Amino acid sequence: MTLNARSRNLALLRYLVLPFIFLTVVLLGGLRVSVEHHAFLFLPPSLIDLILAVMILALAVRGGLLKLHAWLSLDQPTLALISNFLTLLAFFFASAQSLNSVLPEQGLLHWIFALLFLWTLWNNQFSGLNAERTVRSLAVLFGTAFLLKHIIFSALNASDDSWIRQLAAGLIQGLVMANADDAKYAPATGYISFFAIALFVCGLALLPAGPDEFEVGEGKVSLNEAPPATTLVRHEQGIPMIEGQIVSDEVTKNS
Amino acid sequence: MQPRHIQSAGILVTLLYGLFIVWVYVTAPRSFSEAAAQTRVTTGTYEIDQKHFQAGVDLFHIDQFRASREEFVLADPLQRDARTQFYIAYSFYREGWGRTYDDDALFKQGLEAVNRAMSLSSGVLSVDDTNLKMHSAAELKTELQQGLERSWSDLNPLKVFRERK
């Protein structure tokens, strides 16, 4: 792959695909489908979702998943700064909506889930995670919450007499049956939530530590990286390095 | 395409998509068809379904008020047409009207509908229909409000001779 093509693909990933993924999570995270009439219900994030999203953002920074100073550095061009800010904003709201998607809407279970998230995220702030482990930790956290809400508890609230429901009826009936949210949502809600969480985790995995810094294979590739000396025919002074790469590629192609 | 162009396109797409999401959460459409109707409202191209509206008016004229309301709801799902809302309010009035007493629940719904009609038409609405005895939204609203009020005149036995409008 030529340097030009790589730069273009990385730019597409960074400036188009990544914000698109996070914004799709924002859209789908609060979407429910009601049992009656299969109508769409759009639930905005609650206050606790926003608080937990701030903790996820803080965890991403502390875990090295995001270098905030690089993303919001004032030394970069204005367009780049705007783009970085929008991506971070999309990431923040995607986190909030992912939480919205896996937290029960009300009742005792809502607060139990919220407290467990709060506890885990708070603990992780001080556990010295690296970027990879932060992604894994968040994936497991969201995966578990999804499993509990959309598989276990929705089965318990289902109208049929499944074995899991009968088992729970004798054990934790008061706790689980008090949460009737899942009973009013169609199974499609679970599929939408699964898609949203999967997209969010994909977005986390694709998120570069710096705004233009990508891990490709074993090494790191920067959108603003100077090309190797063998490919650099002529670097134009005064032109940003990324454009210098393209100029050099064009010159190589034409010569 | 240069990365700088991709960056500009990315900002534009992100902003547009973000605005779309805000719009979806503010309008909260309950189905794809409602989302399409909301889009038509936003772009100023929303129109009621004339077939359902005419069916509603025909049913209204033969005193099939509930059925007529079903048709009016289909004609104007987003409640954006003043004339349709006027007919809905009128159907609540006629259905709720009684010689000895009025149905408060229906009158309240009628009042809500006529208020919608008035706000959609900036308070000036006149419907030209020979079947109706009240042609303006203001008249209908007054009639509905009077029906909901409690006074000593309610005990007047001569009330049984009043006419439904």
PDB file of N, CA, C and O in Angstrom, chain A residues 8 11 15-16 19-20 23-24 26-27 30-31 39-43 79-80 83 97 240 242-243 246, chain B residues 1-4 6-15 17-18 20-21 24-25 28-32:
ATOM      1  N   ARG A   8      -4.707   8.284   3.326  1.00  0.00           N
ATOM      2  CA  ARG A   8      -6.106   8.530   2.993  1.00  0.00           C
ATOM      3  C   ARG A   8      -7.028   7.614   3.812  1.00  0.00           C
ATOM      4  O   ARG A   8      -8.028   8.062   4.363  1.00  0.00           O
ATOM      5  N   ALA A  11      -7.064   8.655   7.401  1.00  0.00           N
ATOM      6  CA  ALA A  11      -7.849   9.887   7.537  1.00  0.00           C
ATOM      7  C   ALA A  11      -9.342   9.572   7.473  1.00  0.00           C
ATOM      8  O   ALA A  11     -10.134  10.130   8.234  1.00  0.00           O
ATOM      9  N   TYR A  15     -11.488  10.592  10.628  1.00  0.00           N
ATOM     10  CA  TYR A  15     -12.377  11.753  10.519  1.00  0.00           C
ATOM     11  C   TYR A  15     -13.815  11.402  10.147  1.00  0.00           C
ATOM     12  O   TYR A  15     -14.722  12.190  10.381  1.00  0.00           O
ATOM     13  N   LEU A  16     -14.030  10.238   9.559  1.00  0.00           N
ATOM     14  CA  LEU A  16     -15.398   9.875   9.149  1.00  0.00           C
ATOM     15  C   LEU A  16     -15.941   8.660   9.899  1.00  0.00           C
ATOM     16  O   LEU A  16     -17.014   8.719  10.485  1.00  0.00           O
ATOM     17  N   PRO A  19     -16.162   9.049  14.174  1.00  0.00           N
ATOM     18  CA  PRO A  19     -17.319   9.829  14.654  1.00  0.00           C
ATOM     19  C   PRO A  19     -18.649   9.184  14.271  1.00  0.00           C
ATOM     20  O   PRO A  19     -19.598   9.206  15.056  1.00  0.00           O
ATOM     21  N   PHE A  20     -18.695   8.580  13.079  1.00  0.00           N
ATOM     22  CA  PHE A  20     -19.933   7.931  12.630  1.00  0.00           C
ATOM     23  C   PHE A  20     -20.301   6.777  13.567  1.00  0.00           C
ATOM     24  O   PHE A  20     -21.469   6.622  13.938  1.00  0.00           O
ATOM     25  N   LEU A  23     -21.501   8.262  16.907  1.00  0.00           N
ATOM     26  CA  LEU A  23     -22.815   8.906  16.789  1.00  0.00           C
ATOM     27  C   LEU A  23     -23.922   7.875  16.577  1.00  0.00           C
ATOM     28  O   LEU A  23     -25.047   8.066  17.044  1.00  0.00           O
ATOM     29  N   THR A  24     -23.609   6.793  15.894  1.00  0.00           N
ATOM     30  CA  THR A  24     -24.610   5.729  15.727  1.00  0.00           C
ATOM     31  C   THR A  24     -24.945   5.113  17.087  1.00  0.00           C
ATOM     32  O   THR A  24     -26.102   4.793  17.372  1.00  0.00           O
ATOM     33  N   VAL A  26     -24.813   6.776  19.857  1.00  0.00           N
ATOM     34  CA  VAL A  26     -25.649   7.803  20.506  1.00  0.00           C
ATOM     35  C   VAL A  26     -27.100   7.637  20.060  1.00  0.00           C
ATOM     36  O   VAL A  26     -28.030   7.707  20.867  1.00  0.00           O
ATOM     37  N   LEU A  27     -27.295   7.385  18.791  1.00  0.00           N
ATOM     38  CA  LEU A  27     -28.655   7.237  18.247  1.00  0.00           C
ATOM     39  C   LEU A  27     -29.344   5.986  18.781  1.00  0.00           C
ATOM     40  O   LEU A  27     -30.502   6.022  19.195  1.00  0.00           O
ATOM     41  N   GLY A  30     -30.323   4.951  23.134  1.00  0.00           N
ATOM     42  CA  GLY A  30     -31.552   5.299  23.853  1.00  0.00           C
ATOM     43  C   GLY A  30     -32.809   4.795  23.170  1.00  0.00           C
ATOM     44  O   GLY A  30     -33.912   5.151  23.556  1.00  0.00           O
ATOM     45  N   LEU A  31     -32.625   3.981  22.148  1.00  0.00           N
ATOM     46  CA  LEU A  31     -33.791   3.500  21.377  1.00  0.00           C
ATOM     47  C   LEU A  31     -34.362   2.216  21.982  1.00  0.00           C
ATOM     48  O   LEU A  31     -33.635   1.261  22.228  1.00  0.00           O
ATOM     49  N   ALA A  39     -43.809   0.467  18.671  1.00  0.00           N
ATOM     50  CA  ALA A  39     -43.455   1.882  18.445  1.00  0.00           C
ATOM     51  C   ALA A  39     -42.055   2.166  18.980  1.00  0.00           C
ATOM     52  O   ALA A  39     -41.602   1.535  19.944  1.00  0.00           O
ATOM     53  N   PHE A  40     -41.367   3.126  18.341  1.00  0.00           N
ATOM     54  CA  PHE A  40     -40.043   3.538  18.816  1.00  0.00           C
ATOM     55  C   PHE A  40     -40.205   4.424  20.046  1.00  0.00           C
ATOM     56  O   PHE A  40     -41.098   5.269  20.096  1.00  0.00           O
ATOM     57  N   LEU A  41     -39.309   4.238  21.006  1.00  0.00           N
ATOM     58  CA  LEU A  41     -39.255   5.132  22.163  1.00  0.00           C
ATOM     59  C   LEU A  41     -37.815   5.606  22.273  1.00  0.00           C
ATOM     60  O   LEU A  41     -36.897   4.783  22.321  1.00  0.00           O
ATOM     61  N   PHE A  42     -37.626   6.903  22.296  1.00  0.00           N
ATOM     62  CA  PHE A  42     -36.267   7.445  22.397  1.00  0.00           C
ATOM     63  C   PHE A  42     -36.059   8.005  23.802  1.00  0.00           C
ATOM     64  O   PHE A  42     -36.712   8.968  24.190  1.00  0.00           O
ATOM     65  N   LEU A  43     -35.159   7.362  24.554  1.00  0.00           N
ATOM     66  CA  LEU A  43     -34.908   7.796  25.925  1.00  0.00           C
ATOM     67  C   LEU A  43     -33.566   8.528  25.989  1.00  0.00           C
ATOM     68  O   LEU A  43     -32.519   7.930  25.719  1.00  0.00           O
ATOM     69  N   LEU A  79      -9.142  23.550  12.193  1.00  0.00           N
ATOM     70  CA  LEU A  79     -10.016  22.475  11.691  1.00  0.00           C
ATOM     71  C   LEU A  79      -9.759  21.167  12.427  1.00  0.00           C
ATOM     72  O   LEU A  79     -10.693  20.441  12.781  1.00  0.00           O
ATOM     73  N   ALA A  80      -8.479  20.889  12.659  1.00  0.00           N
ATOM     74  CA  ALA A  80      -8.116  19.655  13.368  1.00  0.00           C
ATOM     75  C   ALA A  80      -8.648  19.692  14.791  1.00  0.00           C
ATOM     76  O   ALA A  80      -9.181  18.692  15.299  1.00  0.00           O
ATOM     77  N   SER A  83     -12.373  19.126  14.723  1.00  0.00           N
ATOM     78  CA  SER A  83     -12.632  17.709  14.437  1.00  0.00           C
ATOM     79  C   SER A  83     -12.374  16.847  15.676  1.00  0.00           C
ATOM     80  O   SER A  83     -13.177  15.971  16.011  1.00  0.00           O
ATOM     81  N   GLN A  97     -24.817   6.994  26.243  1.00  0.00           N
ATOM     82  CA  GLN A  97     -25.922   6.242  25.651  1.00  0.00           C
ATOM     83  C   GLN A  97     -25.709   4.723  25.766  1.00  0.00           C
ATOM     84  O   GLN A  97     -26.674   3.971  25.828  1.00  0.00           O
ATOM     85  N   PRO A 240       2.432  21.611   5.379  1.00  0.00           N
ATOM     86  CA  PRO A 240       2.340  20.603   6.452  1.00  0.00           C
ATOM     87  C   PRO A 240       2.842  19.248   5.959  1.00  0.00           C
ATOM     88  O   PRO A 240       2.722  18.915   4.776  1.00  0.00           O
ATOM     89  N   ILE A 242       1.872  16.199   6.177  1.00  0.00           N
ATOM     90  CA  ILE A 242       0.979  15.255   5.523  1.00  0.00           C
ATOM     91  C   ILE A 242       0.844  15.579   4.040  1.00  0.00           C
ATOM     92  O   ILE A 242       0.779  14.702   3.194  1.00  0.00           O
ATOM     93  N   GLU A 243       0.829  16.890   3.745  1.00  0.00           N
ATOM     94  CA  GLU A 243       0.741  17.269   2.342  1.00  0.00           C
ATOM     95  C   GLU A 243       2.063  17.016   1.640  1.00  0.00           C
ATOM     96  O   GLU A 243       2.101  16.703   0.457  1.00  0.00           O
ATOM     97  N   ILE A 246       2.048  13.577   0.334  1.00  0.00           N
ATOM     98  CA  ILE A 246       1.273  13.399  -0.894  1.00  0.00           C
ATOM     99  C   ILE A 246       2.042  13.958  -2.078  1.00  0.00           C
ATOM    100  O   ILE A 246       2.132  13.340  -3.129  1.00  0.00           O
TER     101      ILE A 246
ATOM    102  N   MET B   1      -8.439  12.087  -2.907  1.00  0.00           N
ATOM    103  CA  MET B   1      -8.950  13.021  -1.895  1.00  0.00           C
ATOM    104  C   MET B   1      -7.898  13.227  -0.806  1.00  0.00           C
ATOM    105  O   MET B   1      -7.387  12.263  -0.245  1.00  0.00           O
ATOM    106  N   GLN B   2      -7.603  14.454  -0.512  1.00  0.00           N
ATOM    107  CA  GLN B   2      -6.558  14.735   0.460  1.00  0.00           C
ATOM    108  C   GLN B   2      -7.116  14.639   1.880  1.00  0.00           C
ATOM    109  O   GLN B   2      -8.298  14.921   2.108  1.00  0.00           O
ATOM    110  N   PRO B   3      -6.259  14.283   2.859  1.00  0.00           N
ATOM    111  CA  PRO B   3      -6.725  14.183   4.244  1.00  0.00           C
ATOM    112  C   PRO B   3      -7.411  15.458   4.743  1.00  0.00           C
ATOM    113  O   PRO B   3      -8.351  15.396   5.510  1.00  0.00           O
ATOM    114  N   ARG B   4      -6.938  16.606   4.269  1.00  0.00           N
ATOM    115  CA  ARG B   4      -7.563  17.858   4.730  1.00  0.00           C
ATOM    116  C   ARG B   4      -9.018  17.946   4.255  1.00  0.00           C
ATOM    117  O   ARG B   4      -9.890  18.411   4.987  1.00  0.00           O
ATOM    118  N   ILE B   6     -10.868  15.321   3.595  1.00  0.00           N
ATOM    119  CA  ILE B   6     -11.585  14.295   4.375  1.00  0.00           C
ATOM    120  C   ILE B   6     -11.924  14.850   5.758  1.00  0.00           C
ATOM    121  O   ILE B   6     -13.020  14.632   6.285  1.00  0.00           O
ATOM    122  N   GLN B   7     -10.982  15.600   6.316  1.00  0.00           N
ATOM    123  CA  GLN B   7     -11.207  16.203   7.634  1.00  0.00           C
ATOM    124  C   GLN B   7     -12.401  17.173   7.599  1.00  0.00           C
ATOM    125  O   GLN B   7     -13.275  17.116   8.470  1.00  0.00           O
ATOM    126  N   SER B   8     -12.434  18.012   6.578  1.00  0.00           N
ATOM    127  CA  SER B   8     -13.550  18.965   6.451  1.00  0.00           C
ATOM    128  C   SER B   8     -14.864  18.217   6.254  1.00  0.00           C
ATOM    129  O   SER B   8     -15.886  18.552   6.871  1.00  0.00           O
ATOM    130  N   ALA B   9     -14.835  17.198   5.394  1.00  0.00           N
ATOM    131  CA  ALA B   9     -16.044  16.399   5.160  1.00  0.00           C
ATOM    132  C   ALA B   9     -16.476  15.715   6.454  1.00  0.00           C
ATOM    133  O   ALA B   9     -17.678  15.640   6.756  1.00  0.00           O
ATOM    134  N   GLY B  10     -15.493  15.240   7.217  1.00  0.00           N
ATOM    135  CA  GLY B  10     -15.785  14.569   8.489  1.00  0.00           C
ATOM    136  C   GLY B  10     -16.484  15.499   9.460  1.00  0.00           C
ATOM    137  O   GLY B  10     -17.458  15.122  10.113  1.00  0.00           O
ATOM    138  N   ILE B  11     -16.002  16.736   9.553  1.00  0.00           N
ATOM    139  CA  ILE B  11     -16.623  17.714  10.457  1.00  0.00           C
ATOM    140  C   ILE B  11     -18.067  17.966  10.027  1.00  0.00           C
ATOM    141  O   ILE B  11     -18.985  17.963  10.849  1.00  0.00           O
ATOM    142  N   LEU B  12     -18.261  18.139   8.733  1.00  0.00           N
ATOM    143  CA  LEU B  12     -19.604  18.413   8.198  1.00  0.00           C
ATOM    144  C   LEU B  12     -20.555  17.243   8.479  1.00  0.00           C
ATOM    145  O   LEU B  12     -21.673  17.432   8.982  1.00  0.00           O
ATOM    146  N   VAL B  13     -20.080  16.037   8.169  1.00  0.00           N
ATOM    147  CA  VAL B  13     -20.917  14.839   8.378  1.00  0.00           C
ATOM    148  C   VAL B  13     -21.238  14.666   9.858  1.00  0.00           C
ATOM    149  O   VAL B  13     -22.381  14.375  10.235  1.00  0.00           O
ATOM    150  N   THR B  14     -20.224  14.878  10.709  1.00  0.00           N
ATOM    151  CA  THR B  14     -20.428  14.728  12.157  1.00  0.00           C
ATOM    152  C   THR B  14     -21.478  15.723  12.649  1.00  0.00           C
ATOM    153  O   THR B  14     -22.377  15.361  13.414  1.00  0.00           O
ATOM    154  N   LEU B  15     -21.357  16.971  12.205  1.00  0.00           N
ATOM    155  CA  LEU B  15     -22.317  17.992  12.639  1.00  0.00           C
ATOM    156  C   LEU B  15     -23.730  17.667  12.161  1.00  0.00           C
ATOM    157  O   LEU B  15     -24.693  17.755  12.926  1.00  0.00           O
ATOM    158  N   TYR B  17     -24.983  14.725  11.244  1.00  0.00           N
ATOM    159  CA  TYR B  17     -25.475  13.510  11.909  1.00  0.00           C
ATOM    160  C   TYR B  17     -25.880  13.836  13.354  1.00  0.00           C
ATOM    161  O   TYR B  17     -26.912  13.379  13.848  1.00  0.00           O
ATOM    162  N   GLY B  18     -25.056  14.654  14.016  1.00  0.00           N
ATOM    163  CA  GLY B  18     -25.365  15.071  15.390  1.00  0.00           C
ATOM    164  C   GLY B  18     -26.679  15.827  15.450  1.00  0.00           C
ATOM    165  O   GLY B  18     -27.512  15.576  16.329  1.00  0.00           O
ATOM    166  N   PHE B  20     -29.109  15.594  13.335  1.00  0.00           N
ATOM    167  CA  PHE B  20     -30.166  14.623  13.041  1.00  0.00           C
ATOM    168  C   PHE B  20     -30.559  13.862  14.315  1.00  0.00           C
ATOM    169  O   PHE B  20     -31.749  13.672  14.599  1.00  0.00           O
ATOM    170  N   ILE B  21     -29.546  13.472  15.095  1.00  0.00           N
ATOM    171  CA  ILE B  21     -29.825  12.720  16.330  1.00  0.00           C
ATOM    172  C   ILE B  21     -30.597  13.593  17.324  1.00  0.00           C
ATOM    173  O   ILE B  21     -31.568  13.151  17.942  1.00  0.00           O
ATOM    174  N   VAL B  24     -34.111  13.786  16.159  1.00  0.00           N
ATOM    175  CA  VAL B  24     -34.836  12.527  16.419  1.00  0.00           C
ATOM    176  C   VAL B  24     -35.264  12.453  17.880  1.00  0.00           C
ATOM    177  O   VAL B  24     -36.407  12.102  18.188  1.00  0.00           O
ATOM    178  N   TYR B  25     -34.343  12.821  18.796  1.00  0.00           N
ATOM    179  CA  TYR B  25     -34.679  12.722  20.217  1.00  0.00           C
ATOM    180  C   TYR B  25     -35.682  13.798  20.641  1.00  0.00           C
ATOM    181  O   TYR B  25     -36.446  13.597  21.582  1.00  0.00           O
ATOM    182  N   ALA B  28     -38.996  12.622  18.672  1.00  0.00           N
ATOM    183  CA  ALA B  28     -39.337  11.254  19.113  1.00  0.00           C
ATOM    184  C   ALA B  28     -40.397  10.591  18.245  1.00  0.00           C
ATOM    185  O   ALA B  28     -41.497  10.286  18.718  1.00  0.00           O
ATOM    186  N   PRO B  29     -40.129  10.362  16.973  1.00  0.00           N
ATOM    187  CA  PRO B  29     -41.126   9.680  16.125  1.00  0.00           C
ATOM    188  C   PRO B  29     -41.322   8.241  16.592  1.00  0.00           C
ATOM    189  O   PRO B  29     -40.374   7.591  17.024  1.00  0.00           O
ATOM    190  N   ARG B  30     -42.557   7.771  16.530  1.00  0.00           N
ATOM    191  CA  ARG B  30     -42.854   6.429  17.037  1.00  0.00           C
ATOM    192  C   ARG B  30     -42.736   5.354  15.951  1.00  0.00           C
ATOM    193  O   ARG B  30     -42.842   4.181  16.241  1.00  0.00           O
ATOM    194  N   SER B  31     -42.565   5.792  14.713  1.00  0.00           N
ATOM    195  CA  SER B  31     -42.399   4.829  13.625  1.00  0.00           C
ATOM    196  C   SER B  31     -41.681   5.521  12.475  1.00  0.00           C
ATOM    197  O   SER B  31     -41.484   6.743  12.502  1.00  0.00           O
ATOM    198  N   PHE B  32     -41.313   4.751  11.467  1.00  0.00           N
ATOM    199  CA  PHE B  32     -40.630   5.341  10.310  1.00  0.00           C
ATOM    200  C   PHE B  32     -41.566   6.301   9.559  1.00  0.00           C
ATOM    201  O   PHE B  32     -41.146   7.344   9.079  1.00  0.00           O
TER     202      PHE B  32
END
